[in-house]
């Protein structure tokens, strides 16, 4: 089984790259974009040295040995400027350590796609701040330490790995949210507003875990909602990792060893953060509300105090089923927030009327459309 974490290998020969993370990214993209590139000498050297490591270390796991044995055929059939290698899931860290060491000896650059980290031939890891944390976690995992037994130990191990995933996707630490909500909070600007990720570290009888939630804040939606007496939270609470994905992730929610930690981090990136990737604009949020990104997520948004925000989103997106949603949603709302059910039901028709008189069927402001 493969891990889902890919390393990209390429030779920087001919690239004038300064030793900065932001300079390496465009070089990496150029390498990926080049097609019909003959197998590069250094990639072939790397591919042929990896099996030699196995021959010199007969105790290496068979999955790692099989993986290294296939690299040469992948390199020979690669027609791009970078070679993609997806590491085996188990034992993941052994394969990673060997690949990084041999790549440095050969003089090629490695880019860890999941962690967003570059390994340079001179031994540097970029971005430097995340690289140091990430390298420390790898050294911890490769040492003779027992797996963490306390939450602070687990946090020290897992935080830099999750932080690297978020930074690679463009999130930055949100100090305001962290002061207000506690825990760890990151945010990023997108087309329609701000996306937020909050998480903490916990332990249960099943193992360690990382309760995580994602939200959206859209100014135009907030402005419309402020005209009414609904509970005026300034964000759209999309989901809590436990509630919405517990059934889908199953045992991947809980961590007891290195392999299960990697599984949880992969699940967060593949299942959780992908929701943010699909909701960078109003049309993406419309898909979320309609259930195209998951019926569980849609039911959650339409069943609680976020329902008015969801209805506003549908109108702004020009949803053709707006009238049906306007009728059906109120009967399904279980929690109206601080205002209570009676006030929520009383405000709802006012919101519907406002949206129909101020925005046309395509979601455009009527004052600007001339209709």
PDB file of N, CA and C in Angstrom, residues 45-58 60 65 68-69 98 102:
ATOM      1  N   UNK A  45      20.978   7.903 -11.930  1.00  0.00           N
ATOM      2  CA  UNK A  45      21.966   7.554 -10.908  1.00  0.00           C
ATOM      3  C   UNK A  45      21.274   7.283  -9.583  1.00  0.00           C
ATOM      4  N   UNK A  46      20.333   8.168  -9.217  1.00  0.00           N
ATOM      5  CA  UNK A  46      19.568   7.973  -7.985  1.00  0.00           C
ATOM      6  C   UNK A  46      18.835   6.637  -8.026  1.00  0.00           C
ATOM      7  N   UNK A  47      18.165   6.372  -9.151  1.00  0.00           N
ATOM      8  CA  UNK A  47      17.369   5.154  -9.269  1.00  0.00           C
ATOM      9  C   UNK A  47      18.226   3.901  -9.151  1.00  0.00           C
ATOM     10  N   UNK A  48      19.461   3.977  -9.616  1.00  0.00           N
ATOM     11  CA  UNK A  48      20.319   2.790  -9.588  1.00  0.00           C
ATOM     12  C   UNK A  48      21.067   2.637  -8.274  1.00  0.00           C
ATOM     13  N   UNK A  49      21.198   3.730  -7.519  1.00  0.00           N
ATOM     14  CA  UNK A  49      21.843   3.639  -6.213  1.00  0.00           C
ATOM     15  C   UNK A  49      20.907   3.091  -5.139  1.00  0.00           C
ATOM     16  N   UNK A  50      19.610   3.366  -5.271  1.00  0.00           N
ATOM     17  CA  UNK A  50      18.665   2.943  -4.231  1.00  0.00           C
ATOM     18  C   UNK A  50      18.661   1.424  -4.029  1.00  0.00           C
ATOM     19  N   UNK A  51      18.609   0.607  -5.103  1.00  0.00           N
ATOM     20  CA  UNK A  51      18.687  -0.844  -4.879  1.00  0.00           C
ATOM     21  C   UNK A  51      20.008  -1.269  -4.241  1.00  0.00           C
ATOM     22  N   UNK A  52      21.090  -0.488  -4.507  1.00  0.00           N
ATOM     23  CA  UNK A  52      22.371  -0.820  -3.892  1.00  0.00           C
ATOM     24  C   UNK A  52      22.303  -0.662  -2.375  1.00  0.00           C
ATOM     25  N   UNK A  53      21.552   0.343  -1.921  1.00  0.00           N
ATOM     26  CA  UNK A  53      21.352   0.518  -0.481  1.00  0.00           C
ATOM     27  C   UNK A  53      20.680  -0.712   0.107  1.00  0.00           C
ATOM     28  N   UNK A  54      19.715  -1.262  -0.629  1.00  0.00           N
ATOM     29  CA  UNK A  54      19.030  -2.471  -0.161  1.00  0.00           C
ATOM     30  C   UNK A  54      19.998  -3.641  -0.088  1.00  0.00           C
ATOM     31  N   UNK A  55      20.828  -3.791  -1.123  1.00  0.00           N
ATOM     32  CA  UNK A  55      21.785  -4.899  -1.128  1.00  0.00           C
ATOM     33  C   UNK A  55      22.781  -4.777   0.016  1.00  0.00           C
ATOM     34  N   UNK A  56      23.126  -3.537   0.358  1.00  0.00           N
ATOM     35  CA  UNK A  56      24.075  -3.328   1.453  1.00  0.00           C
ATOM     36  C   UNK A  56      23.437  -3.458   2.830  1.00  0.00           C
ATOM     37  N   UNK A  57      22.107  -3.430   2.872  1.00  0.00           N
ATOM     38  CA  UNK A  57      21.366  -3.503   4.147  1.00  0.00           C
ATOM     39  C   UNK A  57      20.260  -4.544   4.012  1.00  0.00           C
ATOM     40  N   UNK A  58      20.597  -5.811   4.121  1.00  0.00           N
ATOM     41  CA  UNK A  58      19.619  -6.884   3.886  1.00  0.00           C
ATOM     42  C   UNK A  58      18.445  -6.890   4.856  1.00  0.00           C
ATOM     43  N   UNK A  60      16.537  -4.350   5.489  1.00  0.00           N
ATOM     44  CA  UNK A  60      15.528  -3.363   5.085  1.00  0.00           C
ATOM     45  C   UNK A  60      14.225  -4.066   4.759  1.00  0.00           C
ATOM     46  N   UNK A  65      12.271  -2.275  -0.124  1.00  0.00           N
ATOM     47  CA  UNK A  65      13.130  -2.854  -1.160  1.00  0.00           C
ATOM     48  C   UNK A  65      12.396  -2.926  -2.492  1.00  0.00           C
ATOM     49  N   UNK A  68      12.132   0.678  -3.991  1.00  0.00           N
ATOM     50  CA  UNK A  68      13.375   1.159  -4.575  1.00  0.00           C
ATOM     51  C   UNK A  68      13.702   0.398  -5.863  1.00  0.00           C
ATOM     52  N   UNK A  69      13.312  -0.859  -5.933  1.00  0.00           N
ATOM     53  CA  UNK A  69      13.589  -1.645  -7.120  1.00  0.00           C
ATOM     54  C   UNK A  69      12.806  -1.195  -8.344  1.00  0.00           C
ATOM     55  N   UNK A  98      16.082   7.152   3.682  1.00  0.00           N
ATOM     56  CA  UNK A  98      17.044   6.668   2.691  1.00  0.00           C
ATOM     57  C   UNK A  98      16.997   7.526   1.432  1.00  0.00           C
ATOM     58  N   UNK A 102      20.264   9.569  -0.150  1.00  0.00           N
ATOM     59  CA  UNK A 102      20.830   9.247  -1.465  1.00  0.00           C
ATOM     60  C   UNK A 102      20.677  10.421  -2.418  1.00  0.00           C
TER      61      UNK A 102
END
